[in-house]
Tab-separated table of C-alpha atoms in Angstrom:
chain	number	residue	atom	x	y	z
A	1	UNK	CA	-6.394	7.345	0.630
A	2	UNK	CA	-4.477	7.679	-2.639
A	3	UNK	CA	-5.935	6.259	-5.846
A	4	UNK	CA	-4.443	5.068	-9.143
A	5	UNK	CA	-4.381	8.610	-10.491
A	6	UNK	CA	-2.230	9.600	-7.508
A	7	UNK	CA	-5.008	11.707	-6.054
A	8	UNK	CA	-5.294	11.975	-2.321
A	9	UNK	CA	-8.472	12.509	-0.394
A	10	UNK	CA	-7.470	15.731	1.312
A	11	UNK	CA	-4.026	15.609	2.830
A	12	UNK	CA	-4.565	12.197	4.415
A	13	UNK	CA	-1.204	10.699	3.505
A	14	UNK	CA	0.709	13.859	4.349
A	15	UNK	CA	-1.108	14.009	7.668
A	16	UNK	CA	-0.379	10.329	8.288
A	17	UNK	CA	-4.046	9.389	8.666
A	18	UNK	CA	-4.730	7.299	5.534
A	19	UNK	CA	-3.970	3.603	5.857
A	20	UNK	CA	-4.217	2.685	2.166
A	21	UNK	CA	-2.259	3.902	-0.874
A	22	UNK	CA	-3.553	2.366	-4.118
A	23	UNK	CA	-1.373	3.746	-6.903
A	24	UNK	CA	-2.079	0.645	-9.025
A	25	UNK	CA	-5.860	0.993	-8.961
A	26	UNK	CA	-6.369	-2.543	-7.639
A	27	UNK	CA	-9.087	-1.583	-5.166
A	28	UNK	CA	-12.519	-0.102	-5.679
A	29	UNK	CA	-13.225	3.177	-3.847
A	30	UNK	CA	-15.546	1.387	-1.417
A	31	UNK	CA	-12.917	-1.280	-0.687
A	32	UNK	CA	-10.286	1.416	-0.052
A	33	UNK	CA	-12.634	3.204	2.364
A	34	UNK	CA	-13.545	-0.044	4.143
A	35	UNK	CA	-9.904	-1.087	4.491
A	36	UNK	CA	-8.900	2.362	5.682
A	37	UNK	CA	-11.633	2.262	8.333
A	38	UNK	CA	-10.784	-1.280	9.448
A	39	UNK	CA	-7.062	-0.568	9.673
A	40	UNK	CA	-7.751	2.635	11.586
A	41	UNK	CA	-9.928	0.730	14.058
A	42	UNK	CA	-7.242	-1.942	14.434
A	43	UNK	CA	-4.714	0.765	15.309
A	44	UNK	CA	-7.060	2.344	17.860
A	45	UNK	CA	-7.774	-1.059	19.441
A	46	UNK	CA	-4.238	-2.506	19.464
A	47	UNK	CA	-1.740	0.276	18.770
A	48	UNK	CA	-0.475	-1.592	15.674
A	49	UNK	CA	-0.070	0.530	12.556
A	50	UNK	CA	-0.969	-1.746	9.641
A	51	UNK	CA	-0.745	0.019	6.282
A	52	UNK	CA	-1.469	-1.199	2.753
A	53	UNK	CA	0.391	-0.013	-0.346
A	54	UNK	CA	-0.549	-1.069	-3.883
A	55	UNK	CA	2.423	0.365	-5.807
A	56	UNK	CA	2.558	0.960	-9.550
A	57	UNK	CA	3.276	-2.312	-11.431
A	58	UNK	CA	6.924	-3.360	-11.469
A	59	UNK	CA	8.098	-0.715	-9.024
A	60	UNK	CA	9.175	-3.198	-6.352
A	61	UNK	CA	11.577	-4.865	-8.792
A	62	UNK	CA	13.750	-1.726	-8.821
A	63	UNK	CA	15.197	-1.382	-5.315
A	64	UNK	CA	16.228	2.257	-5.729
A	65	UNK	CA	12.909	3.355	-7.254
A	66	UNK	CA	10.972	1.438	-4.573
A	67	UNK	CA	12.977	3.164	-1.836
A	68	UNK	CA	12.307	6.592	-3.312
A	69	UNK	CA	8.610	5.771	-3.652
A	70	UNK	CA	7.998	4.286	-0.192
A	71	UNK	CA	10.249	6.540	1.936
A	72	UNK	CA	7.956	9.638	1.947
A	73	UNK	CA	4.903	7.435	2.476
A	74	UNK	CA	6.477	5.640	5.445
A	75	UNK	CA	7.663	8.965	6.869
A	76	UNK	CA	4.193	10.499	6.607
A	77	UNK	CA	2.755	7.466	8.381
A	78	UNK	CA	5.320	7.731	11.189
A	79	UNK	CA	6.543	4.154	10.823
A	80	UNK	CA	8.087	2.736	13.961
A	81	UNK	CA	8.441	-0.579	15.829
A	82	UNK	CA	4.642	-1.000	15.929
A	83	UNK	CA	4.219	-0.648	12.144
A	84	UNK	CA	3.468	-3.316	9.537
A	85	UNK	CA	3.591	-2.580	5.809
A	86	UNK	CA	1.552	-4.824	3.512
A	87	UNK	CA	2.163	-4.511	-0.216
A	88	UNK	CA	-0.107	-5.821	-2.950
A	89	UNK	CA	1.188	-5.672	-6.504
A	90	UNK	CA	-0.497	-6.795	-9.692
A	91	UNK	CA	1.786	-9.342	-11.349
A	92	UNK	CA	1.636	-11.430	-14.490
A	93	UNK	CA	2.705	-14.969	-15.224
A	94	UNK	CA	5.574	-14.817	-17.719
A	95	UNK	CA	4.260	-17.338	-20.247
A	96	UNK	CA	0.518	-16.799	-20.218
A	97	UNK	CA	0.379	-13.124	-19.269
A	98	UNK	CA	-2.327	-14.044	-16.753
A	99	UNK	CA	-2.532	-11.458	-13.988
A	100	UNK	CA	-2.574	-12.332	-10.313
A	101	UNK	CA	-1.948	-10.470	-7.066
A	102	UNK	CA	0.657	-11.307	-4.480
A	103	UNK	CA	0.689	-9.964	-0.936
A	104	UNK	CA	4.047	-9.417	0.684
A	105	UNK	CA	4.631	-8.624	4.334
A	106	UNK	CA	7.568	-6.607	5.614
């Protein structure tokens, strides 16, 4: 699991075992652990690799920067035909500045 400070718990991401990367700090530590455990169990039960990435704000708007950011993560996770990447990014409404989250599936 990677947190907003970019700190990994051990070498989980490099070893391909963490299911959650939260570089935006959207999730509490307990939520990250719970999601990581649930996604790990889902993979053991079904063979599907579902992974969650909360990228730094605005990163997905820059295609090149997003590619550079996600490529090593996807490689460490061993993405293949049985993989699903879920992204959650903190966004703001243009006029009010009100923040809201959007989930995107790819």
